[in-house]
């Protein structure tokens, strides 16, 4: 699906309150277009709806106007440069970054990771920076947030409503 069409669907999903669907669409777009800072910014906005400052900080990490508290939450959740490289989901050379600030951020994270691991690492070679991280660091996690719980409850209510409508339709067929 083309970028514009997917972004239009994201807008429709958000307007309809389908935040998880919008988030998933944006995650897919960021995966396909990792150098597009606008997509990362939109994804950060969606994570703010969940109240997840660490994920908002993750997706705003390459932006100069990022929120310091969100950045700190991201860095705390992804405690090593290797985890940050993985979390940033950048695959292209730093030169592909749209701004000089983003380039500096990417270089800083990659350089810190190379120093920590003791060998060169590259954005286009995930194996180069994943070596040893699984043993050295646990996967980042954080307690539930109110926004996350509410989103989960909303999804559950939607599924239950669908099942109830479906069951009523089946029962009506046999009446």
PDB file of C-alpha atoms in Angstrom, residues 47-120:
ATOM      1  CA  UNK A  47       2.718   6.426  21.981  1.00  0.00           C
ATOM      2  CA  UNK A  48       1.932   9.610  23.893  1.00  0.00           C
ATOM      3  CA  UNK A  49      -1.743   8.631  23.629  1.00  0.00           C
ATOM      4  CA  UNK A  50      -0.805   5.462  25.525  1.00  0.00           C
ATOM      5  CA  UNK A  51       1.161   7.459  28.087  1.00  0.00           C
ATOM      6  CA  UNK A  52       4.330   5.580  27.142  1.00  0.00           C
ATOM      7  CA  UNK A  53       7.037   8.222  27.417  1.00  0.00           C
ATOM      8  CA  UNK A  54       9.895   5.768  26.780  1.00  0.00           C
ATOM      9  CA  UNK A  55       8.475   4.744  23.400  1.00  0.00           C
ATOM     10  CA  UNK A  56       7.656   8.352  22.550  1.00  0.00           C
ATOM     11  CA  UNK A  57      11.282   9.159  23.386  1.00  0.00           C
ATOM     12  CA  UNK A  58      12.441   6.250  21.249  1.00  0.00           C
ATOM     13  CA  UNK A  59      10.722   7.555  18.149  1.00  0.00           C
ATOM     14  CA  UNK A  60      11.679  11.195  18.813  1.00  0.00           C
ATOM     15  CA  UNK A  61      15.313  10.357  19.621  1.00  0.00           C
ATOM     16  CA  UNK A  62      16.575  11.692  16.300  1.00  0.00           C
ATOM     17  CA  UNK A  63      14.694  15.000  16.611  1.00  0.00           C
ATOM     18  CA  UNK A  64      16.305  18.134  17.992  1.00  0.00           C
ATOM     19  CA  UNK A  65      13.043  19.314  19.585  1.00  0.00           C
ATOM     20  CA  UNK A  66      12.579  16.083  21.510  1.00  0.00           C
ATOM     21  CA  UNK A  67      11.299  16.071  25.082  1.00  0.00           C
ATOM     22  CA  UNK A  68      14.098  15.598  27.632  1.00  0.00           C
ATOM     23  CA  UNK A  69      11.959  13.450  29.950  1.00  0.00           C
ATOM     24  CA  UNK A  70      10.944  11.162  27.089  1.00  0.00           C
ATOM     25  CA  UNK A  71      14.563  10.885  25.962  1.00  0.00           C
ATOM     26  CA  UNK A  72      15.643   9.968  29.494  1.00  0.00           C
ATOM     27  CA  UNK A  73      12.865   7.367  29.721  1.00  0.00           C
ATOM     28  CA  UNK A  74      13.982   5.845  26.394  1.00  0.00           C
ATOM     29  CA  UNK A  75      17.616   5.731  27.480  1.00  0.00           C
ATOM     30  CA  UNK A  76      16.644   4.154  30.809  1.00  0.00           C
ATOM     31  CA  UNK A  77      14.477   1.489  29.171  1.00  0.00           C
ATOM     32  CA  UNK A  78      17.082   0.686  26.513  1.00  0.00           C
ATOM     33  CA  UNK A  79      20.061   0.857  28.842  1.00  0.00           C
ATOM     34  CA  UNK A  80      22.904   0.067  26.475  1.00  0.00           C
ATOM     35  CA  UNK A  81      23.989   1.500  23.131  1.00  0.00           C
ATOM     36  CA  UNK A  82      23.373  -1.896  21.512  1.00  0.00           C
ATOM     37  CA  UNK A  83      19.790  -1.973  22.741  1.00  0.00           C
ATOM     38  CA  UNK A  84      19.356   1.592  21.513  1.00  0.00           C
ATOM     39  CA  UNK A  85      20.673   0.665  18.072  1.00  0.00           C
ATOM     40  CA  UNK A  86      18.200  -2.181  17.909  1.00  0.00           C
ATOM     41  CA  UNK A  87      15.340  -0.013  19.211  1.00  0.00           C
ATOM     42  CA  UNK A  88      15.990   2.841  16.784  1.00  0.00           C
ATOM     43  CA  UNK A  89      15.455   0.439  13.869  1.00  0.00           C
ATOM     44  CA  UNK A  90      17.744   2.396  11.561  1.00  0.00           C
ATOM     45  CA  UNK A  91      19.107   0.393   8.624  1.00  0.00           C
ATOM     46  CA  UNK A  92      20.731   2.931   6.366  1.00  0.00           C
ATOM     47  CA  UNK A  93      24.031   4.806   6.630  1.00  0.00           C
ATOM     48  CA  UNK A  94      23.857   7.822   8.918  1.00  0.00           C
ATOM     49  CA  UNK A  95      24.238  10.010   5.827  1.00  0.00           C
ATOM     50  CA  UNK A  96      20.614   9.127   4.951  1.00  0.00           C
ATOM     51  CA  UNK A  97      19.376  11.046   8.006  1.00  0.00           C
ATOM     52  CA  UNK A  98      17.376  14.122   7.075  1.00  0.00           C
ATOM     53  CA  UNK A  99      19.017  16.458   9.596  1.00  0.00           C
ATOM     54  CA  UNK A 100      22.499  17.028  10.960  1.00  0.00           C
ATOM     55  CA  UNK A 101      21.145  16.468  14.489  1.00  0.00           C
ATOM     56  CA  UNK A 102      19.817  13.036  13.524  1.00  0.00           C
ATOM     57  CA  UNK A 103      23.155  12.167  11.919  1.00  0.00           C
ATOM     58  CA  UNK A 104      25.030  13.153  15.080  1.00  0.00           C
ATOM     59  CA  UNK A 105      22.673  11.099  17.236  1.00  0.00           C
ATOM     60  CA  UNK A 106      23.075   8.030  15.047  1.00  0.00           C
ATOM     61  CA  UNK A 107      26.866   8.369  14.992  1.00  0.00           C
ATOM     62  CA  UNK A 108      26.957   8.799  18.775  1.00  0.00           C
ATOM     63  CA  UNK A 109      24.880   5.665  19.419  1.00  0.00           C
ATOM     64  CA  UNK A 110      26.848   3.571  16.909  1.00  0.00           C
ATOM     65  CA  UNK A 111      30.199   4.782  18.259  1.00  0.00           C
ATOM     66  CA  UNK A 112      29.197   4.067  21.871  1.00  0.00           C
ATOM     67  CA  UNK A 113      28.060   0.588  20.872  1.00  0.00           C
ATOM     68  CA  UNK A 114      31.311  -0.141  19.026  1.00  0.00           C
ATOM     69  CA  UNK A 115      33.310   1.001  22.053  1.00  0.00           C
ATOM     70  CA  UNK A 116      31.228  -1.149  24.404  1.00  0.00           C
ATOM     71  CA  UNK A 117      31.517  -4.265  22.229  1.00  0.00           C
ATOM     72  CA  UNK A 118      35.115  -3.679  21.212  1.00  0.00           C
ATOM     73  CA  UNK A 119      34.574  -3.998  17.465  1.00  0.00           C
ATOM     74  CA  UNK A 120      33.077  -1.979  14.613  1.00  0.00           C
TER      75      UNK A 120
END
